[in-house]
mmCIF file of C-alpha atoms in Angstrom:
data_model
loop_
_atom_site.group_PDB
_atom_site.id
_atom_site.type_symbol
_atom_site.label_atom_id
_atom_site.label_comp_id
_atom_site.label_asym_id
_atom_site.label_seq_id
_atom_site.Cartn_x
_atom_site.Cartn_y
_atom_site.Cartn_z
ATOM 1 C CA MET C 1 149.376 112.102 89.389
ATOM 2 C CA GLY C 2 148.771 115.772 90.124
ATOM 3 C CA LYS C 3 146.332 117.476 92.423
ATOM 4 C CA TRP C 4 143.830 119.973 91.182
ATOM 5 C CA TRP C 5 141.271 122.406 92.459
ATOM 6 C CA VAL C 6 138.240 122.510 90.226
ATOM 7 C CA LYS C 7 135.721 125.296 90.513
ATOM 8 C CA LEU C 8 132.300 124.413 89.137
ATOM 9 C CA GLU C 9 129.868 127.266 88.590
ATOM 10 C CA ILE C 10 126.203 126.378 88.143
ATOM 11 C CA PHE C 11 123.623 128.939 87.051
ATOM 12 C CA LEU C 12 120.000 128.768 85.961
ATOM 13 C CA LYS C 13 119.696 128.992 82.191
ATOM 14 C CA GLU C 14 118.930 132.374 80.668
ATOM 15 C CA GLY C 15 115.227 133.070 80.553
ATOM 16 C CA ILE C 16 114.468 131.048 83.694
ATOM 17 C CA LEU C 17 113.246 133.293 86.485
ATOM 18 C CA ASP C 18 115.835 133.642 89.256
ATOM 19 C CA PRO C 19 113.941 135.045 92.264
ATOM 20 C CA GLN C 20 117.059 135.267 94.461
ATOM 21 C CA GLY C 21 118.953 137.212 91.804
ATOM 22 C CA ASN C 22 115.969 139.531 91.294
ATOM 23 C CA THR C 23 115.691 140.258 95.016
ATOM 24 C CA ILE C 24 119.404 141.103 95.216
ATOM 25 C CA ASN C 25 119.055 143.289 92.124
ATOM 26 C CA SER C 26 116.202 145.259 93.720
ATOM 27 C CA ALA C 27 118.229 145.690 96.905
ATOM 28 C CA LEU C 28 121.180 147.040 94.905
ATOM 29 C CA HIS C 29 118.840 149.560 93.228
ATOM 30 C CA SER C 30 117.487 150.717 96.568
ATOM 31 C CA LEU C 31 121.096 151.248 97.688
ATOM 32 C CA GLY C 32 121.572 153.551 94.715
ATOM 33 C CA PHE C 33 123.396 151.169 92.382
ATOM 34 C CA GLU C 34 120.982 151.829 89.547
ATOM 35 C CA GLU C 35 123.552 150.843 86.920
ATOM 36 C CA VAL C 36 123.074 147.137 87.721
ATOM 37 C CA GLU C 37 120.765 145.646 85.117
ATOM 38 C CA GLU C 38 120.425 142.079 86.265
ATOM 39 C CA VAL C 39 121.731 139.748 88.967
ATOM 40 C CA ARG C 40 121.841 135.962 88.606
ATOM 41 C CA MET C 41 122.575 133.890 91.667
ATOM 42 C CA GLY C 42 123.999 130.421 91.286
ATOM 43 C CA LYS C 43 126.050 127.798 93.062
ATOM 44 C CA ILE C 44 129.793 127.320 93.228
ATOM 45 C CA LEU C 45 131.258 123.937 94.111
ATOM 46 C CA LYS C 46 134.983 123.476 94.711
ATOM 47 C CA LEU C 47 136.373 119.997 94.162
ATOM 48 C CA LYS C 48 139.885 119.000 95.197
ATOM 49 C CA MET C 49 140.844 115.980 93.142
ATOM 50 C CA GLU C 50 143.575 113.924 91.574
ATOM 51 C CA GLY C 51 144.243 113.573 87.872
ATOM 52 C CA GLU C 52 147.017 113.225 85.298
ATOM 53 C CA THR C 53 146.145 116.094 83.006
ATOM 54 C CA GLU C 54 143.946 119.146 83.004
ATOM 55 C CA GLU C 55 141.954 117.621 80.178
ATOM 56 C CA GLU C 56 141.278 114.438 82.138
ATOM 57 C CA VAL C 57 140.196 116.385 85.218
ATOM 58 C CA ARG C 58 137.922 118.611 83.137
ATOM 59 C CA ASP C 59 136.318 115.608 81.406
ATOM 60 C CA LYS C 60 135.600 113.910 84.724
ATOM 61 C CA VAL C 61 133.979 116.980 86.250
ATOM 62 C CA LYS C 62 131.975 117.480 83.046
ATOM 63 C CA ARG C 63 130.656 113.914 83.423
ATOM 64 C CA MET C 64 129.808 114.489 87.129
ATOM 65 C CA SER C 65 127.990 117.683 86.201
ATOM 66 C CA GLU C 66 126.010 116.102 83.392
ATOM 67 C CA ILE C 67 124.742 113.162 85.413
ATOM 68 C CA PHE C 68 124.423 114.691 88.868
ATOM 69 C CA LEU C 69 125.796 118.078 89.890
ATOM 70 C CA ALA C 70 123.766 120.193 87.440
ATOM 71 C CA ASN C 71 120.259 119.616 86.137
ATOM 72 C CA PRO C 72 120.427 119.782 82.330
ATOM 73 C CA VAL C 73 116.789 120.911 82.102
ATOM 74 C CA THR C 74 117.291 124.117 84.073
ATOM 75 C CA GLU C 75 120.990 124.766 84.615
ATOM 76 C CA ASN C 76 124.203 125.556 82.724
ATOM 77 C CA PHE C 77 127.624 124.955 84.210
ATOM 78 C CA GLU C 78 131.167 126.170 83.713
ATOM 79 C CA ILE C 79 134.345 124.374 84.818
ATOM 80 C CA LYS C 80 137.531 126.149 85.906
ATOM 81 C CA VAL C 81 140.573 123.961 86.604
ATOM 82 C CA GLU C 82 143.575 125.076 88.632
ATOM 83 C CA LYS C 83 146.684 122.939 89.264
ATOM 84 C CA ILE C 84 147.869 122.784 92.842
ATOM 85 C CA CYS C 85 151.648 123.292 93.166
ATOM 86 C CA GLU C 86 152.994 121.168 96.003
ATOM 87 C CA MET T 1 96.967 95.289 98.033
ATOM 88 C CA ARG T 2 100.511 95.934 99.249
ATOM 89 C CA VAL T 3 101.837 99.426 98.669
ATOM 90 C CA GLY T 4 105.481 100.287 99.336
ATOM 91 C CA ILE T 5 106.421 103.603 100.939
ATOM 92 C CA VAL T 6 110.066 104.421 100.246
ATOM 93 C CA VAL T 7 111.936 105.957 103.169
ATOM 94 C CA PHE T 8 115.095 108.042 102.643
ATOM 95 C CA PRO T 9 117.123 109.854 105.283
ATOM 96 C CA GLY T 10 115.103 113.054 105.615
ATOM 97 C CA THR T 11 111.712 111.646 104.573
ATOM 98 C CA ASN T 12 109.019 113.036 106.884
ATOM 99 C CA CYS T 13 105.667 112.160 105.309
ATOM 100 C CA ASP T 14 106.106 108.382 105.470
ATOM 101 C CA TYR T 15 103.828 107.869 108.474
ATOM 102 C CA ASP T 16 101.160 110.239 107.129
ATOM 103 C CA THR T 17 101.176 108.238 103.903
ATOM 104 C CA PHE T 18 101.027 104.974 105.881
ATOM 105 C CA TRP T 19 97.955 106.313 107.740
ATOM 106 C CA ALA T 20 96.238 107.426 104.541
ATOM 107 C CA LEU T 21 96.799 104.043 102.873
ATOM 108 C CA LYS T 22 95.444 102.183 105.931
ATOM 109 C CA LEU T 23 92.405 104.434 105.954
ATOM 110 C CA ALA T 24 91.826 103.597 102.288
ATOM 111 C CA GLY T 25 91.945 99.870 103.091
ATOM 112 C CA LEU T 26 95.350 99.204 101.556
ATOM 113 C CA ASN T 27 98.279 97.339 103.081
ATOM 114 C CA PRO T 28 101.258 99.699 103.361
ATOM 115 C CA VAL T 29 104.849 98.581 103.953
ATOM 116 C CA PHE T 30 107.931 100.727 104.409
ATOM 117 C CA LEU T 31 110.853 100.207 102.032
ATOM 118 C CA TRP T 32 114.221 101.505 103.231
ATOM 119 C CA HIS T 33 116.009 103.157 100.303
ATOM 120 C CA LYS T 34 119.098 100.940 100.709
ATOM 121 C CA GLU T 35 117.074 97.771 100.203
ATOM 122 C CA LYS T 36 117.518 95.783 97.015
ATOM 123 C CA ASP T 37 113.972 94.606 96.258
ATOM 124 C CA LEU T 38 110.431 95.898 96.325
ATOM 125 C CA LYS T 39 108.973 93.063 98.458
ATOM 126 C CA ASP T 40 106.263 92.190 95.921
ATOM 127 C CA VAL T 41 104.361 95.428 96.297
ATOM 128 C CA SER T 42 101.721 96.353 93.706
ATOM 129 C CA ALA T 43 102.470 100.080 93.861
ATOM 130 C CA VAL T 44 105.272 102.311 95.110
ATOM 131 C CA ILE T 45 104.919 105.708 96.749
ATOM 132 C CA LEU T 46 107.811 108.153 97.108
ATOM 133 C CA PRO T 47 106.556 110.315 99.974
ATOM 134 C CA GLY T 48 107.255 113.909 100.915
ATOM 135 C CA GLY T 49 110.103 115.207 103.034
ATOM 136 C CA PHE T 50 113.634 116.406 102.515
ATOM 137 C CA SER T 51 115.634 113.433 101.297
ATOM 138 C CA TYR T 52 119.333 114.096 102.014
ATOM 139 C CA GLY T 53 118.365 117.532 103.282
ATOM 140 C CA ASP T 54 117.554 118.608 99.703
ATOM 141 C CA TYR T 55 121.275 119.355 99.340
ATOM 142 C CA LEU T 56 122.407 120.315 95.840
ATOM 143 C CA ARG T 57 118.818 120.192 94.495
ATOM 144 C CA ALA T 58 115.679 118.588 95.890
ATOM 145 C CA GLY T 59 115.721 114.894 94.970
ATOM 146 C CA ALA T 60 119.132 114.984 93.279
ATOM 147 C CA ILE T 61 120.924 112.734 95.779
ATOM 148 C CA ALA T 62 117.990 110.414 96.559
ATOM 149 C CA ARG T 63 117.836 109.592 92.870
ATOM 150 C CA PHE T 64 121.013 107.519 93.291
ATOM 151 C CA SER T 65 119.783 105.343 96.190
ATOM 152 C CA PRO T 66 120.029 101.562 95.529
ATOM 153 C CA LEU T 67 116.253 100.993 95.540
ATOM 154 C CA ILE T 68 115.779 103.612 92.801
ATOM 155 C CA ASP T 69 117.037 101.205 90.108
ATOM 156 C CA ARG T 70 114.383 98.680 91.156
ATOM 157 C CA ILE T 71 111.709 101.399 91.058
ATOM 158 C CA PHE T 72 112.866 102.394 87.600
ATOM 159 C CA GLU T 73 112.521 98.793 86.322
ATOM 160 C CA PHE T 74 109.160 98.437 88.105
ATOM 161 C CA ALA T 75 107.836 101.587 86.412
ATOM 162 C CA GLU T 76 109.176 100.526 83.009
ATOM 163 C CA LYS T 77 107.173 97.291 83.319
ATOM 164 C CA GLY T 78 104.010 99.290 84.020
ATOM 165 C CA GLY T 79 104.103 99.244 87.844
ATOM 166 C CA LEU T 80 102.315 102.116 89.596
ATOM 167 C CA VAL T 81 104.641 104.771 91.029
ATOM 168 C CA LEU T 82 103.385 107.871 92.801
ATOM 169 C CA GLY T 83 105.638 110.738 93.928
ATOM 170 C CA ILE T 84 104.290 113.252 96.417
ATOM 171 C CA CYS T 85 106.171 116.561 96.878
ATOM 172 C CA ASN T 86 109.796 115.466 97.454
ATOM 173 C CA GLY T 87 108.787 112.209 95.758
ATOM 174 C CA PHE T 88 107.702 114.213 92.689
ATOM 175 C CA GLN T 89 111.070 115.990 92.720
ATOM 176 C CA ILE T 90 112.832 112.595 92.820
ATOM 177 C CA LEU T 91 110.748 111.274 89.877
ATOM 178 C CA LEU T 92 111.815 114.330 87.843
ATOM 179 C CA GLU T 93 115.467 113.793 88.751
ATOM 180 C CA MET T 94 115.106 110.102 87.785
ATOM 181 C CA GLY T 95 113.658 111.105 84.442
ATOM 182 C CA LEU T 96 110.516 109.004 84.984
ATOM 183 C CA LEU T 97 108.574 112.235 84.553
ATOM 184 C CA PRO T 98 109.602 115.121 82.283
ATOM 185 C CA GLY T 99 110.691 118.580 83.438
ATOM 186 C CA ALA T 100 112.438 119.860 86.558
ATOM 187 C CA MET T 101 111.665 121.589 89.829
ATOM 188 C CA LEU T 102 112.891 125.076 90.735
ATOM 189 C CA PRO T 103 112.716 127.131 93.947
ATOM 190 C CA ASN T 104 109.351 128.879 94.433
ATOM 191 C CA ASP T 105 109.137 132.286 92.771
ATOM 192 C CA THR T 106 108.242 133.722 96.206
ATOM 193 C CA ASN T 107 111.709 132.796 97.554
ATOM 194 C CA THR T 108 109.924 131.294 100.563
ATOM 195 C CA PHE T 109 108.758 127.996 101.961
ATOM 196 C CA ILE T 110 104.997 127.838 101.458
ATOM 197 C CA CYS T 111 102.685 125.806 103.694
ATOM 198 C CA LYS T 112 98.980 126.383 103.092
ATOM 199 C CA PRO T 113 95.866 124.792 101.633
ATOM 200 C CA VAL T 114 95.392 125.263 97.885
ATOM 201 C CA TYR T 115 92.690 124.394 95.391
ATOM 202 C CA LEU T 116 93.285 122.075 92.491
ATOM 203 C CA LYS T 117 91.320 121.226 89.389
ATOM 204 C CA VAL T 118 91.288 117.684 88.058
ATOM 205 C CA GLU T 119 92.218 118.167 84.397
ATOM 206 C CA ASN T 120 92.350 114.518 83.459
ATOM 207 C CA ASN T 121 91.284 111.440 85.454
ATOM 208 C CA ASP T 122 92.573 108.920 82.943
ATOM 209 C CA SER T 123 95.134 107.301 85.253
ATOM 210 C CA PRO T 124 95.057 104.642 87.987
ATOM 211 C CA PHE T 125 95.639 107.369 90.593
ATOM 212 C CA LEU T 126 92.716 109.621 89.726
ATOM 213 C CA ARG T 127 89.936 107.391 88.437
ATOM 214 C CA LYS T 128 87.751 108.038 91.483
ATOM 215 C CA TYR T 129 87.654 111.781 90.671
ATOM 216 C CA GLN T 130 85.591 113.626 88.067
ATOM 217 C CA VAL T 131 87.231 115.782 85.422
ATOM 218 C CA GLY T 132 86.739 119.424 86.408
ATOM 219 C CA GLU T 133 86.316 118.584 90.096
ATOM 220 C CA ILE T 134 87.869 121.053 92.567
ATOM 221 C CA LEU T 135 89.984 119.563 95.351
ATOM 222 C CA LYS T 136 91.448 121.134 98.467
ATOM 223 C CA MET T 137 94.836 119.943 99.684
ATOM 224 C CA PRO T 138 97.797 121.507 101.485
ATOM 225 C CA ILE T 139 101.128 122.294 99.883
ATOM 226 C CA ALA T 140 104.364 122.483 101.898
ATOM 227 C CA HIS T 141 107.480 123.123 99.853
ATOM 228 C CA LYS T 142 110.279 125.512 98.949
ATOM 229 C CA GLU T 143 111.106 124.007 95.569
ATOM 230 C CA GLY T 144 107.766 123.509 93.875
ATOM 231 C CA ARG T 145 108.026 125.642 90.742
ATOM 232 C CA TYR T 146 107.476 123.102 88.011
ATOM 233 C CA TYR T 147 109.382 123.930 84.844
ATOM 234 C CA ILE T 148 109.586 122.323 81.436
ATOM 235 C CA PRO T 149 110.917 123.899 78.218
ATOM 236 C CA GLU T 150 108.220 125.406 75.983
ATOM 237 C CA ARG T 151 108.239 122.735 73.273
ATOM 238 C CA ASP T 152 107.977 119.899 75.816
ATOM 239 C CA LEU T 153 105.267 121.809 77.674
ATOM 240 C CA LEU T 154 103.114 121.906 74.550
ATOM 241 C CA ALA T 155 103.544 118.148 74.134
ATOM 242 C CA LEU T 156 102.754 117.545 77.821
ATOM 243 C CA GLU T 157 99.505 119.526 77.526
ATOM 244 C CA ARG T 158 98.583 117.970 74.192
ATOM 245 C CA GLU T 159 99.058 114.423 75.535
ATOM 246 C CA GLY T 160 96.799 115.154 78.511
ATOM 247 C CA GLN T 161 99.640 114.566 80.957
ATOM 248 C CA VAL T 162 98.791 117.607 83.084
ATOM 249 C CA VAL T 163 96.364 116.100 85.583
ATOM 250 C CA LEU T 164 96.147 118.688 88.367
ATOM 251 C CA ARG T 165 96.314 122.470 88.133
ATOM 252 C CA TYR T 166 96.287 125.207 90.812
ATOM 253 C CA VAL T 167 93.009 127.155 90.671
ATOM 254 C CA GLY T 168 90.879 129.408 92.860
ATOM 255 C CA PRO T 169 88.307 128.048 95.368
ATOM 256 C CA LYS T 170 85.620 128.044 92.687
ATOM 257 C CA GLY T 171 87.888 126.623 90.017
ATOM 258 C CA GLU T 172 88.961 129.998 88.642
ATOM 259 C CA SER T 173 91.911 129.697 86.266
ATOM 260 C CA ASP T 174 94.106 132.626 87.154
ATOM 261 C CA LEU T 175 97.820 133.200 87.704
ATOM 262 C CA LYS T 176 97.053 134.712 91.104
ATOM 263 C CA PHE T 177 96.126 131.247 92.382
ATOM 264 C CA ASN T 178 99.516 129.898 91.374
ATOM 265 C CA PRO T 179 101.383 129.587 94.690
ATOM 266 C CA ASN T 180 104.914 128.940 93.428
ATOM 267 C CA GLY T 181 105.266 130.098 89.816
ATOM 268 C CA SER T 182 104.790 126.676 88.220
ATOM 269 C CA VAL T 183 104.475 126.885 84.448
ATOM 270 C CA ASN T 184 100.792 126.810 83.358
ATOM 271 C CA ASN T 185 99.736 126.460 87.046
ATOM 272 C CA ILE T 186 100.782 122.802 86.918
ATOM 273 C CA ALA T 187 100.449 120.936 90.239
ATOM 274 C CA GLY T 188 100.564 117.320 89.045
ATOM 275 C CA ILE T 189 101.502 115.342 85.948
ATOM 276 C CA VAL T 190 101.566 111.752 84.700
ATOM 277 C CA ASN T 191 103.848 109.971 82.248
ATOM 278 C CA LYS T 192 102.610 108.952 78.802
ATOM 279 C CA LYS T 193 101.724 105.440 79.969
ATOM 280 C CA ARG T 194 99.787 106.900 82.941
ATOM 281 C CA ASN T 195 101.439 104.558 85.470
ATOM 282 C CA VAL T 196 103.712 107.202 87.017
ATOM 283 C CA MET T 197 102.326 110.327 88.661
ATOM 284 C CA GLY T 198 103.902 113.222 90.562
ATOM 285 C CA LEU T 199 102.176 116.016 92.443
ATOM 286 C CA MET T 200 103.368 118.797 94.738
ATOM 287 C CA PRO T 201 100.279 118.982 97.037
ATOM 288 C CA HIS T 202 99.924 116.442 99.848
ATOM 289 C CA PRO T 203 96.885 114.163 99.386
ATOM 290 C CA GLU T 204 97.942 112.167 102.471
ATOM 291 C CA ARG T 205 97.396 115.268 104.608
ATOM 292 C CA ALA T 206 93.838 115.623 103.302
ATOM 293 C CA VAL T 207 92.200 112.275 104.031
ATOM 294 C CA GLU T 208 89.779 113.227 106.822
ATOM 295 C CA LYS T 209 87.413 116.161 107.325
ATOM 296 C CA LEU T 210 89.132 116.695 110.685
ATOM 297 C CA LEU T 211 92.294 117.656 108.763
ATOM 298 C CA GLY T 212 90.440 120.370 106.848
ATOM 299 C CA SER T 213 89.692 118.270 103.787
ATOM 300 C CA ASP T 214 89.246 114.682 102.686
ATOM 301 C CA SER T 215 89.901 115.469 99.014
ATOM 302 C CA GLY T 216 93.026 113.310 98.992
ATOM 303 C CA LEU T 217 91.468 110.047 100.163
ATOM 304 C CA ARG T 218 90.073 109.030 96.773
ATOM 305 C CA LEU T 219 93.564 109.173 95.289
ATOM 306 C CA PHE T 220 94.528 106.254 97.533
ATOM 307 C CA LEU T 221 91.148 104.553 97.012
ATOM 308 C CA SER T 222 91.749 104.775 93.259
ATOM 309 C CA LEU T 223 94.713 102.404 93.705
ATOM 310 C CA LEU T 224 92.357 99.672 94.926
ATOM 311 C CA ASP T 225 90.724 99.054 91.535
#
């Protein structure tokens, strides 16, 4: 049984207004960073967990995300798995 | 008539709701969210507040409380379930009502009186109101931007499930009276069977003229029939 760090990134789906991202975008423009077109602000969750394989860990976090951690109506998520060497 | 008020850690409108129900002549009882049965109530109210601190998303954690399964079965059998503010958010997370709640487009917590138009009174919660009537009630939320994908929105409107909409003081339909960016100025909806309703404004805080409005009282009186 290995240990893993899983990074789960949750963002509002494209096309859904992200007021926090927009505010940050405006602030960047007023600082002179005009090249920034759009900012989206989301959530990152880090889960330290046990599992045999990367695939198993990924499947479990996918399940958690689908039923609880992300809202399928408004959010998309991305899973990044990293093995912990001990 | 016994009405259950579900209490989660973080609920803060339970006593206001209790008061409003008493005033309407109903018999309110509190139901702790860890309980396993609904104590023979005839209706269930999920009141406002910040269940589990609104961590992750408003209502996302409360949705997994033990009593929620009983409420789900109760609603499926036609039992009356009303969600106010955080309660509305929980009903969306449960899937008893369609759509989802997002943070207000203002990026702020909003606490102020708003005006609402009764779009449809064909439900046990609104039968004491007239269609087209303008109500005044306070809102108090940070995540009150109702969202539903376009295709489902059309169905929701077509089925008459949008029951309350944000309007101006004289009933003006205008985006500028939308406090939080809700799609189509939606403030309250019902399910297809009309036995489940969710609304962001607080009717329990508008049950006496002394509070600035008594527009909300008839919602609780409607339950009596």
